[in-house]
C-alpha positions as semicolon CSV with decimal commas, in nm:
position;residue;x (nm);y (nm);z (nm)
1;X;2,809;-4,893;4,881
2;X;3,187;-4,945;4,896
3;X;3,246;-4,684;4,626
4;X;3,034;-4,433;4,822
5;X;3,240;-4,502;5,135
6;X;3,565;-4,464;4,939
7;X;3,445;-4,132;4,799
8;X;3,343;-4,024;5,149
9;X;3,686;-4,090;5,303
10;X;3,860;-3,914;5,011
11;X;3,630;-3,613;5,041
12;X;3,687;-3,591;5,416
13;X;4,062;-3,639;5,373
14;X;4,091;-3,364;5,113
15;X;3,898;-3,130;5,343
16;X;4,130;-3,213;5,632
17;X;4,439;-3,147;5,420
18;X;4,305;-2,801;5,338
19;X;4,252;-2,725;5,708
20;X;4,591;-2,872;5,801
21;X;4,767;-2,651;5,546
22;X;4,598;-2,343;5,688
23;X;4,672;-2,437;6,051
24;X;5,036;-2,517;5,970
25;X;5,079;-2,201;5,764
26;X;5,176;-2,405;5,459
27;X;5,116;-2,207;5,143
28;X;5,166;-2,491;4,897
29;X;5,013;-2,836;4,851
30;X;5,134;-3,077;4,583
31;X;5,330;-2,807;4,406
32;X;5,045;-2,554;4,383
33;X;4,890;-2,292;4,607
34;X;4,711;-2,434;4,910
35;X;4,334;-2,384;4,917
36;X;4,341;-2,114;5,187
37;X;4,591;-1,919;4,975
38;X;4,376;-1,949;4,661
39;X;4,034;-1,871;4,812
40;X;4,100;-1,730;5,161
41;X;4,069;-1,878;5,508
42;X;3,693;-1,839;5,556
43;X;3,591;-2,002;5,224
44;X;3,852;-2,275;5,280
45;X;3,707;-2,352;5,624
46;X;3,349;-2,349;5,497
47;X;3,439;-2,575;5,202
48;X;3,607;-2,819;5,441
49;X;3,304;-2,822;5,671
50;X;3,070;-2,878;5,380
51;X;3,291;-3,156;5,241
52;X;3,291;-3,336;5,576
53;X;2,914;-3,311;5,595
54;X;2,877;-3,461;5,247
55;X;3,130;-3,728;5,336
56;X;2,922;-3,840;5,633
57;X;2,611;-3,849;5,415
58;X;2,790;-4,060;5,152
59;X;2,947;-4,305;5,397
60;X;2,630;-4,515;5,435
61;X;2,689;-4,818;5,659
62;X;3,044;-4,694;5,722
63;X;2,925;-4,365;5,873
64;X;3,007;-4,471;6,230
65;X;3,362;-4,565;6,131
66;X;3,407;-4,234;5,949
67;X;3,271;-4,037;6,246
68;X;3,512;-4,215;6,482
69;X;3,803;-4,149;6,247
70;X;3,711;-3,779;6,216
71;X;3,697;-3,751;6,596
72;X;4,043;-3,908;6,629
73;X;4,204;-3,689;6,363
74;X;4,047;-3,380;6,521
75;X;4,197;-3,472;6,859
76;X;4,534;-3,534;6,695
77;X;4,517;-3,201;6,514
78;X;4,431;-3,030;6,842
79;X;4,740;-3,188;7,002
80;X;4,945;-3,065;6,707
81;X;4,830;-2,702;6,698
82;X;4,839;-2,652;7,075
83;X;5,197;-2,775;7,097
84;X;5,084;-3,042;7,344
85;X;5,348;-3,296;7,239
86;X;5,630;-3,259;7,490
87;X;5,809;-3,588;7,429
88;X;5,863;-3,833;7,146
89;X;5,592;-4,055;7,300
90;X;5,349;-3,760;7,291
91;X;5,431;-3,703;6,924
92;X;5,381;-4,071;6,848
93;X;5,042;-4,055;7,023
94;X;4,953;-3,757;6,802
95;X;5,066;-3,952;6,493
96;X;4,850;-4,244;6,606
97;X;4,546;-4,016;6,600
98;X;4,623;-3,802;6,296
99;X;4,744;-4,079;6,069
100;X;4,706;-4,421;6,227
101;X;4,344;-4,394;6,341
102;X;4,227;-4,171;6,058
103;X;4,423;-4,236;5,741
104;X;4,491;-4,605;5,795
105;X;4,239;-4,758;6,038
106;X;3,947;-4,538;5,927
107;X;3,929;-4,668;5,568
108;X;3,988;-5,026;5,682
109;X;3,705;-5,000;5,935
110;X;3,481;-4,839;5,674
111;X;3,548;-5,126;5,431
112;X;3,477;-5,380;5,705
113;X;3,148;-5,204;5,784
114;X;3,049;-5,207;5,416
115;X;3,130;-5,578;5,400
116;X;2,909;-5,643;5,702
117;X;3,195;-5,765;5,922
118;X;3,064;-5,757;6,280
119;X;3,389;-5,765;6,476
120;X;3,715;-5,595;6,388
121;X;4,011;-5,825;6,322
122;X;4,283;-5,802;6,589
123;X;4,544;-5,686;6,338
124;X;4,374;-5,358;6,242
125;X;4,478;-5,134;6,533
126;X;4,846;-5,242;6,556
127;X;4,884;-5,232;6,178
128;X;4,729;-4,884;6,158
129;X;4,947;-4,756;6,441
130;X;5,270;-4,887;6,282
131;X;5,181;-4,772;5,929
132;X;5,068;-4,430;6,054
133;X;5,387;-4,376;6,249
134;X;5,602;-4,488;5,957
135;X;5,420;-4,248;5,723
136;X;5,450;-3,952;5,963
137;X;5,818;-4,015;6,038
138;X;5,890;-4,027;5,663
139;X;5,681;-3,712;5,612
140;X;5,877;-3,533;5,887
141;X;6,205;-3,633;5,726
142;X;6,087;-3,517;5,383
143;X;5,964;-3,192;5,538
144;X;6,311;-3,128;5,677
145;X;6,532;-3,261;5,399
146;X;6,316;-3,345;5,096
147;X;6,334;-3,188;4,755
148;X;6,052;-2,933;4,714
149;X;6,026;-3,028;4,346
150;X;5,922;-3,379;4,457
151;X;5,734;-3,305;4,780
152;X;5,547;-2,997;4,657
153;X;5,616;-2,827;4,993
154;X;5,889;-2,598;5,121
155;X;6,177;-2,768;5,303
156;X;6,234;-2,688;5,669
157;X;5,901;-2,513;5,728
158;X;5,804;-2,733;6,026
159;X;6,144;-2,692;6,188
160;X;6,148;-2,315;6,125
161;X;5,806;-2,281;6,292
162;X;5,918;-2,489;6,588
163;X;5,659;-2,758;6,517
164;X;5,699;-3,049;6,753
165;X;5,776;-3,350;6,539
166;X;5,954;-3,667;6,646
167;X;6,259;-3,547;6,455
168;X;6,258;-3,206;6,626
169;X;6,225;-3,357;6,972
């Protein structure tokens, strides 16, 4: 049950990375060609949709937590691609959705659901928010100044595209 949920979140996450690369115009992921570059945009999108469908099927008792996390990350991605963040607080709100609610809180909530925990511990949301923001701020810094040999992505791409990150604002 827990292994199925772990596989589900990894499958969904990998699909979301493929879509994020395409939306951001990033041509590399982890030092290789991004999925949309290798197979094209339409197959990449269809593979991501299929992966998310399988992820929900695998999630079992954690399906509700995965659905909620997917909704949050979708809203965060929408904020990102529409350029909605106008202030640092807006960017932090986007980070809370894209990373805090999805990458951090989602798996924790899925594990709690698999363990049969009825009520969420009070620490989950603030921990996820802080960890998500820390990750995104570090990722922004690496995107601007990191070594492409270590990050697997081009340096300065977000800044060159005018992407609204906390660092840019």
